[in-house]
PDB file of N, CA and C in Angstrom:
ATOM      1  N   UNK A   1       0.788  -1.254  -0.059  1.00 45.00           N
ATOM      2  CA  UNK A   1       0.012   0.011  -0.014  1.00 45.00           C
ATOM      3  C   UNK A   1       0.634   1.417   0.118  1.00 45.00           C
ATOM      4  N   UNK A   2       0.176   2.168  -0.908  1.00 64.00           N
ATOM      5  CA  UNK A   2       1.273   3.361  -1.124  1.00 64.00           C
ATOM      6  C   UNK A   2       1.602   4.136   0.273  1.00 64.00           C
ATOM      7  N   UNK A   3       0.697   4.126   1.011  1.00 78.00           N
ATOM      8  CA  UNK A   3       0.454   4.956   2.210  1.00 78.00           C
ATOM      9  C   UNK A   3      -0.883   4.931   2.841  1.00 78.00           C
ATOM     10  N   UNK A   4      -0.759   5.580   4.261  1.00 93.00           N
ATOM     11  CA  UNK A   4      -2.138   5.212   5.355  1.00 93.00           C
ATOM     12  C   UNK A   4      -2.846   6.026   5.070  1.00 93.00           C
ATOM     13  N   UNK A   5      -4.242   6.001   4.717  1.00 95.00           N
ATOM     14  CA  UNK A   5      -4.885   7.200   4.348  1.00 95.00           C
ATOM     15  C   UNK A   5      -5.153   7.820   5.743  1.00 95.00           C
ATOM     16  N   UNK A   6      -5.463   8.817   5.680  1.00 95.00           N
ATOM     17  CA  UNK A   6      -6.577   9.415   6.933  1.00 95.00           C
ATOM     18  C   UNK A   6      -8.120   9.504   6.693  1.00 95.00           C
ATOM     19  N   UNK A   7      -8.635  10.086   7.945  1.00 95.00           N
ATOM     20  CA  UNK A   7      -9.699   9.548   7.924  1.00 95.00           C
ATOM     21  C   UNK A   7     -10.914  10.617   6.299  1.00 95.00           C
ATOM     22  N   UNK A   8     -10.287  11.607   6.324  1.00 96.00           N
ATOM     23  CA  UNK A   8     -11.041  12.723   5.089  1.00 96.00           C
ATOM     24  C   UNK A   8     -10.398  11.500   3.813  1.00 96.00           C
ATOM     25  N   UNK A   9      -8.878  11.593   4.014  1.00 96.00           N
ATOM     26  CA  UNK A   9      -8.716  10.405   2.949  1.00 96.00           C
ATOM     27  C   UNK A   9      -9.097   9.319   2.071  1.00 96.00           C
ATOM     28  N   UNK A  10     -10.095   8.829   3.304  1.00 97.00           N
ATOM     29  CA  UNK A  10     -10.869   7.735   3.344  1.00 97.00           C
ATOM     30  C   UNK A  10     -12.235   8.272   2.734  1.00 97.00           C
ATOM     31  N   UNK A  11     -12.800   9.009   3.077  1.00 96.00           N
ATOM     32  CA  UNK A  11     -14.309   9.735   2.757  1.00 96.00           C
ATOM     33  C   UNK A  11     -13.872  10.121   1.388  1.00 96.00           C
ATOM     34  N   UNK A  12     -12.921  10.894   0.743  1.00 97.00           N
ATOM     35  CA  UNK A  12     -12.457  11.434  -0.409  1.00 97.00           C
ATOM     36  C   UNK A  12     -12.485  10.186  -1.236  1.00 97.00           C
ATOM     37  N   UNK A  13     -11.582   9.084  -0.694  1.00 96.00           N
ATOM     38  CA  UNK A  13     -11.983   7.731  -1.301  1.00 96.00           C
ATOM     39  C   UNK A  13     -12.903   7.346  -1.906  1.00 96.00           C
ATOM     40  N   UNK A  14     -14.337   7.193  -1.015  1.00 97.00           N
ATOM     41  CA  UNK A  14     -15.588   6.601  -1.132  1.00 97.00           C
ATOM     42  C   UNK A  14     -16.151   7.730  -2.466  1.00 97.00           C
ATOM     43  N   UNK A  15     -15.876   8.824  -2.238  1.00 97.00           N
ATOM     44  CA  UNK A  15     -16.561   9.659  -3.069  1.00 97.00           C
ATOM     45  C   UNK A  15     -15.951   9.586  -4.429  1.00 97.00           C
ATOM     46  N   UNK A  16     -14.874   9.000  -4.498  1.00 97.00           N
ATOM     47  CA  UNK A  16     -14.090   9.303  -5.805  1.00 97.00           C
ATOM     48  C   UNK A  16     -14.923   8.170  -6.422  1.00 97.00           C
ATOM     49  N   UNK A  17     -14.922   7.128  -5.586  1.00 96.00           N
ATOM     50  CA  UNK A  17     -15.652   5.767  -6.414  1.00 96.00           C
ATOM     51  C   UNK A  17     -17.131   6.112  -6.471  1.00 96.00           C
ATOM     52  N   UNK A  18     -17.924   7.017  -6.108  1.00 97.00           N
ATOM     53  CA  UNK A  18     -19.350   7.044  -5.784  1.00 97.00           C
ATOM     54  C   UNK A  18     -20.134   5.993  -5.151  1.00 97.00           C
ATOM     55  N   UNK A  19     -19.294   5.744  -3.966  1.00 96.00           N
ATOM     56  CA  UNK A  19     -20.054   4.938  -2.998  1.00 96.00           C
ATOM     57  C   UNK A  19     -20.161   5.416  -1.800  1.00 96.00           C
ATOM     58  N   UNK A  20     -21.504   5.093  -1.264  1.00 97.00           N
ATOM     59  CA  UNK A  20     -21.705   5.718   0.173  1.00 97.00           C
ATOM     60  C   UNK A  20     -21.239   4.985   0.931  1.00 97.00           C
ATOM     61  N   UNK A  21     -21.220   5.264   2.636  1.00 97.00           N
ATOM     62  CA  UNK A  21     -20.611   4.330   3.560  1.00 97.00           C
ATOM     63  C   UNK A  21     -21.196   3.367   3.756  1.00 97.00           C
ATOM     64  N   UNK A  22     -22.705   3.558   3.432  1.00 97.00           N
ATOM     65  CA  UNK A  22     -23.433   2.484   3.280  1.00 97.00           C
ATOM     66  C   UNK A  22     -23.472   1.173   2.494  1.00 97.00           C
ATOM     67  N   UNK A  23     -22.756   1.189   0.979  1.00 97.00           N
ATOM     68  CA  UNK A  23     -22.309   0.503   0.222  1.00 97.00           C
ATOM     69  C   UNK A  23     -21.347  -0.053   0.302  1.00 97.00           C
ATOM     70  N   UNK A  24     -20.392   0.738   1.071  1.00 97.00           N
ATOM     71  CA  UNK A  24     -19.311   0.365   1.420  1.00 97.00           C
ATOM     72  C   UNK A  24     -19.363  -0.981   2.124  1.00 97.00           C
ATOM     73  N   UNK A  25     -20.074  -0.800   3.218  1.00 97.00           N
ATOM     74  CA  UNK A  25     -20.526  -1.936   4.350  1.00 97.00           C
ATOM     75  C   UNK A  25     -21.048  -2.909   3.724  1.00 97.00           C
ATOM     76  N   UNK A  26     -21.933  -2.407   2.880  1.00 97.00           N
ATOM     77  CA  UNK A  26     -22.782  -4.103   2.185  1.00 97.00           C
ATOM     78  C   UNK A  26     -21.768  -4.409   1.440  1.00 97.00           C
ATOM     79  N   UNK A  27     -21.106  -4.126   0.869  1.00 97.00           N
ATOM     80  CA  UNK A  27     -19.826  -4.949  -0.164  1.00 97.00           C
ATOM     81  C   UNK A  27     -18.826  -5.950   0.930  1.00 97.00           C
ATOM     82  N   UNK A  28     -18.658  -5.142   1.841  1.00 96.00           N
ATOM     83  CA  UNK A  28     -17.732  -5.863   2.659  1.00 96.00           C
ATOM     84  C   UNK A  28     -18.340  -6.488   3.974  1.00 96.00           C
ATOM     85  N   UNK A  29     -19.638  -6.411   3.980  1.00 96.00           N
ATOM     86  CA  UNK A  29     -19.523  -7.357   5.019  1.00 96.00           C
ATOM     87  C   UNK A  29     -19.571  -7.022   6.317  1.00 96.00           C
ATOM     88  N   UNK A  30     -19.263  -5.264   6.854  1.00 97.00           N
ATOM     89  CA  UNK A  30     -18.997  -4.595   7.991  1.00 97.00           C
ATOM     90  C   UNK A  30     -20.211  -3.573   8.509  1.00 97.00           C
ATOM     91  N   UNK A  31     -20.325  -3.376  10.039  1.00 97.00           N
ATOM     92  CA  UNK A  31     -21.660  -3.171  10.042  1.00 97.00           C
ATOM     93  C   UNK A  31     -21.518  -1.286   9.543  1.00 97.00           C
ATOM     94  N   UNK A  32     -22.460  -0.656   9.123  1.00 97.00           N
ATOM     95  CA  UNK A  32     -22.233   0.491   9.078  1.00 97.00           C
ATOM     96  C   UNK A  32     -21.695   1.532   9.709  1.00 97.00           C
ATOM     97  N   UNK A  33     -22.546   1.179  11.039  1.00 97.00           N
ATOM     98  CA  UNK A  33     -22.276   2.499  12.302  1.00 97.00           C
ATOM     99  C   UNK A  33     -20.818   2.224  12.507  1.00 97.00           C
ATOM    100  N   UNK A  34     -20.604   1.285  12.521  1.00 97.00           N
ATOM    101  CA  UNK A  34     -19.111   0.731  12.716  1.00 97.00           C
ATOM    102  C   UNK A  34     -18.116   1.932  12.122  1.00 97.00           C
ATOM    103  N   UNK A  35     -18.341   1.813  10.699  1.00 97.00           N
ATOM    104  CA  UNK A  35     -17.608   2.011   9.950  1.00 97.00           C
ATOM    105  C   UNK A  35     -17.897   3.614   9.345  1.00 97.00           C
ATOM    106  N   UNK A  36     -18.872   3.973  10.068  1.00 97.00           N
ATOM    107  CA  UNK A  36     -19.028   5.628  10.588  1.00 97.00           C
ATOM    108  C   UNK A  36     -18.424   5.966  11.730  1.00 97.00           C
ATOM    109  N   UNK A  37     -18.242   5.004  12.371  1.00 97.00           N
ATOM    110  CA  UNK A  37     -17.595   5.560  13.945  1.00 97.00           C
ATOM    111  C   UNK A  37     -15.800   5.532  13.332  1.00 97.00           C
ATOM    112  N   UNK A  38     -15.684   4.602  12.356  1.00 97.00           N
ATOM    113  CA  UNK A  38     -14.111   5.045  12.296  1.00 97.00           C
ATOM    114  C   UNK A  38     -13.748   5.988  11.234  1.00 97.00           C
ATOM    115  N   UNK A  39     -14.637   6.282  10.377  1.00 96.00           N
ATOM    116  CA  UNK A  39     -14.574   7.699  10.119  1.00 96.00           C
ATOM    117  C   UNK A  39     -14.555   8.770  10.536  1.00 96.00           C
ATOM    118  N   UNK A  40     -15.395   8.829  11.384  1.00 96.00           N
ATOM    119  CA  UNK A  40     -15.256  10.093  12.603  1.00 96.00           C
ATOM    120  C   UNK A  40     -14.517   9.958  13.568  1.00 96.00           C
ATOM    121  N   UNK A  41     -13.364   8.988  13.912  1.00 94.00           N
ATOM    122  CA  UNK A  41     -12.362   8.974  14.465  1.00 94.00           C
ATOM    123  C   UNK A  41     -12.796   8.457  16.336  1.00 94.00           C
ATOM    124  N   UNK A  42     -13.701   7.851  16.306  1.00 96.00           N
ATOM    125  CA  UNK A  42     -14.753   7.484  17.643  1.00 96.00           C
ATOM    126  C   UNK A  42     -14.100   6.391  18.021  1.00 96.00           C
ATOM    127  N   UNK A  43     -13.830   5.309  16.518  1.00 95.00           N
ATOM    128  CA  UNK A  43     -13.285   4.195  16.918  1.00 95.00           C
ATOM    129  C   UNK A  43     -11.689   3.917  16.156  1.00 95.00           C
ATOM    130  N   UNK A  44     -11.216   3.326  17.038  1.00 93.00           N
ATOM    131  CA  UNK A  44      -9.325   4.053  16.202  1.00 93.00           C
ATOM    132  C   UNK A  44      -8.781   2.643  15.510  1.00 93.00           C
ATOM    133  N   UNK A  45      -9.883   1.174  15.674  1.00 92.00           N
ATOM    134  CA  UNK A  45      -9.662   0.122  14.749  1.00 92.00           C
ATOM    135  C   UNK A  45      -8.402  -0.618  15.040  1.00 92.00           C
ATOM    136  N   UNK A  46      -8.843  -0.891  16.476  1.00 92.00           N
ATOM    137  CA  UNK A  46      -7.822  -1.478  17.062  1.00 92.00           C
ATOM    138  C   UNK A  46      -8.163  -3.158  17.336  1.00 92.00           C
ATOM    139  N   UNK A  47      -9.423  -3.649  17.235  1.00 93.00           N
ATOM    140  CA  UNK A  47      -9.466  -4.680  17.434  1.00 93.00           C
ATOM    141  C   UNK A  47     -10.922  -4.860  16.788  1.00 93.00           C
ATOM    142  N   UNK A  48     -11.141  -6.390  16.300  1.00 94.00           N
ATOM    143  CA  UNK A  48     -12.996  -6.497  16.194  1.00 94.00           C
ATOM    144  C   UNK A  48     -12.753  -5.810  14.638  1.00 94.00           C
ATOM    145  N   UNK A  49     -14.327  -5.766  14.536  1.00 96.00           N
ATOM    146  CA  UNK A  49     -14.449  -5.221  13.436  1.00 96.00           C
ATOM    147  C   UNK A  49     -14.407  -3.708  12.928  1.00 96.00           C
ATOM    148  N   UNK A  50     -13.987  -3.143  14.181  1.00 96.00           N
ATOM    149  CA  UNK A  50     -13.464  -1.723  13.594  1.00 96.00           C
ATOM    150  C   UNK A  50     -11.992  -1.856  12.870  1.00 96.00           C
ATOM    151  N   UNK A  51     -11.656  -2.899  13.506  1.00 96.00           N
ATOM    152  CA  UNK A  51      -9.457  -3.057  12.807  1.00 96.00           C
ATOM    153  C   UNK A  51     -10.041  -3.500  11.442  1.00 96.00           C
ATOM    154  N   UNK A  52     -10.958  -4.519  10.923  1.00 96.00           N
ATOM    155  CA  UNK A  52     -11.505  -4.377   9.828  1.00 96.00           C
ATOM    156  C   UNK A  52     -11.730  -3.800   8.821  1.00 96.00           C
ATOM    157  N   UNK A  53     -12.657  -2.773   9.513  1.00 97.00           N
ATOM    158  CA  UNK A  53     -13.043  -1.521   8.710  1.00 97.00           C
ATOM    159  C   UNK A  53     -11.834  -0.518   8.398  1.00 97.00           C
ATOM    160  N   UNK A  54     -10.485  -0.413   9.049  1.00 97.00           N
ATOM    161  CA  UNK A  54      -9.878   0.566   9.117  1.00 97.00           C
ATOM    162  C   UNK A  54      -9.164   0.208   8.052  1.00 97.00           C
ATOM    163  N   UNK A  55      -8.829  -1.325   8.237  1.00 96.00           N
ATOM    164  CA  UNK A  55      -7.581  -2.279   6.947  1.00 96.00           C
ATOM    165  C   UNK A  55      -8.528  -1.622   5.916  1.00 96.00           C
ATOM    166  N   UNK A  56      -9.834  -2.100   5.544  1.00 96.00           N
ATOM    167  CA  UNK A  56     -10.406  -2.068   4.698  1.00 96.00           C
ATOM    168  C   UNK A  56     -10.242  -0.691   3.735  1.00 96.00           C
ATOM    169  N   UNK A  57     -10.730   0.366   4.610  1.00 96.00           N
ATOM    170  CA  UNK A  57     -10.571   1.556   4.171  1.00 96.00           C
ATOM    171  C   UNK A  57      -9.072   2.345   3.995  1.00 96.00           C
ATOM    172  N   UNK A  58      -7.838   1.362   4.166  1.00 95.00           N
ATOM    173  CA  UNK A  58      -6.761   2.085   4.103  1.00 95.00           C
ATOM    174  C   UNK A  58      -6.503   3.210   5.191  1.00 95.00           C
ATOM    175  N   UNK A  59      -6.923   2.996   6.060  1.00 96.00           N
ATOM    176  CA  UNK A  59      -6.525   3.429   7.132  1.00 96.00           C
ATOM    177  C   UNK A  59      -5.385   3.116   8.249  1.00 96.00           C
ATOM    178  N   UNK A  60      -5.272   1.704   7.670  1.00 94.00           N
ATOM    179  CA  UNK A  60      -4.655   0.876   8.877  1.00 94.00           C
ATOM    180  C   UNK A  60      -3.950   0.252   8.175  1.00 94.00           C
ATOM    181  N   UNK A  61      -2.617  -0.202   8.229  1.00 93.00           N
ATOM    182  CA  UNK A  61      -2.162  -1.487   7.552  1.00 93.00           C
ATOM    183  C   UNK A  61      -2.004  -2.399   8.832  1.00 93.00           C
ATOM    184  N   UNK A  62      -2.347  -3.612   8.128  1.00 92.00           N
ATOM    185  CA  UNK A  62      -2.621  -4.711   9.391  1.00 92.00           C
ATOM    186  C   UNK A  62      -3.490  -5.988   7.992  1.00 92.00           C
ATOM    187  N   UNK A  63      -3.569  -6.828   8.524  1.00 92.00           N
ATOM    188  CA  UNK A  63      -4.256  -8.052   7.533  1.00 92.00           C
ATOM    189  C   UNK A  63      -5.780  -8.209   9.111  1.00 92.00           C
ATOM    190  N   UNK A  64      -6.583  -8.902   7.984  1.00 91.00           N
ATOM    191  CA  UNK A  64      -7.634  -9.213   8.418  1.00 91.00           C
ATOM    192  C   UNK A  64      -7.383 -10.965   8.415  1.00 91.00           C
ATOM    193  N   UNK A  65      -7.945 -11.278   9.380  1.00 86.00           N
ATOM    194  CA  UNK A  65      -8.023 -12.988   9.656  1.00 86.00           C
ATOM    195  C   UNK A  65      -9.556 -13.527   9.295  1.00 86.00           C
ATOM    196  N   UNK A  66      -9.607 -14.990   8.876  1.00 81.00           N
ATOM    197  CA  UNK A  66     -11.033 -15.188   8.533  1.00 81.00           C
ATOM    198  C   UNK A  66     -11.699 -15.255   9.824  1.00 81.00           C
ATOM    199  N   UNK A  67     -13.019 -15.311   9.747  1.00 71.00           N
ATOM    200  CA  UNK A  67     -13.685 -15.353  10.562  1.00 71.00           C
ATOM    201  C   UNK A  67     -13.586 -16.763  11.416  1.00 71.00           C
ATOM    202  N   UNK A  68     -13.799 -17.030  12.673  1.00 66.00           N
ATOM    203  CA  UNK A  68     -13.788 -18.219  13.344  1.00 66.00           C
ATOM    204  C   UNK A  68     -14.781 -19.075  13.299  1.00 66.00           C
ATOM    205  N   UNK A  69     -14.809 -20.373  12.735  1.00 61.00           N
ATOM    206  CA  UNK A  69     -15.917 -20.877  12.639  1.00 61.00           C
ATOM    207  C   UNK A  69     -16.457 -21.559  14.114  1.00 61.00           C
ATOM    208  N   UNK A  70     -18.013 -21.481  14.069  1.00 58.00           N
ATOM    209  CA  UNK A  70     -18.536 -21.846  14.838  1.00 58.00           C
ATOM    210  C   UNK A  70     -18.719 -23.350  15.288  1.00 58.00           C
ATOM    211  N   UNK A  71     -18.919 -23.687  16.498  1.00 60.00           N
ATOM    212  CA  UNK A  71     -19.181 -25.271  16.789  1.00 60.00           C
ATOM    213  C   UNK A  71     -20.337 -26.352  15.684  1.00 60.00           C
ATOM    214  N   UNK A  72     -20.976 -24.993  15.341  1.00 60.00           N
ATOM    215  CA  UNK A  72     -22.169 -25.727  14.944  1.00 60.00           C
ATOM    216  C   UNK A  72     -21.870 -25.845  13.083  1.00 60.00           C
ATOM    217  N   UNK A  73     -20.701 -25.181  12.631  1.00 57.00           N
ATOM    218  CA  UNK A  73     -21.031 -24.859  11.080  1.00 57.00           C
ATOM    219  C   UNK A  73     -19.929 -25.225  10.690  1.00 57.00           C
ATOM    220  N   UNK A  74     -19.990 -26.187   9.226  1.00 57.00           N
ATOM    221  CA  UNK A  74     -19.194 -27.142   8.515  1.00 57.00           C
ATOM    222  C   UNK A  74     -17.895 -26.569   8.662  1.00 57.00           C
ATOM    223  N   UNK A  75     -16.697 -26.827   8.263  1.00 56.00           N
ATOM    224  CA  UNK A  75     -15.548 -26.399   7.757  1.00 56.00           C
ATOM    225  C   UNK A  75     -15.563 -26.552   6.252  1.00 56.00           C
ATOM    226  N   UNK A  76     -14.883 -25.287   5.531  1.00 49.00           N
ATOM    227  CA  UNK A  76     -15.019 -25.084   4.361  1.00 49.00           C
ATOM    228  C   UNK A  76     -14.211 -25.535   3.366  1.00 49.00           C
TER     229      UNK A  76
END
């Protein structure tokens, strides 16, 4: 990745693509409220879904681990 985006740059990136925050969240299977909170700086993206959102928006360098499988789910 060429560089880490600021919240303003991430918002501009979404706007450049013609995507709303809601659409971005749906496409990536994340909570829209968490996405708004990361963009507003209320969540830093250190753990869990906020981390996933920050990485997907390019606001953080990191990896996204696969979701753990529950006891009643079949392995893929």
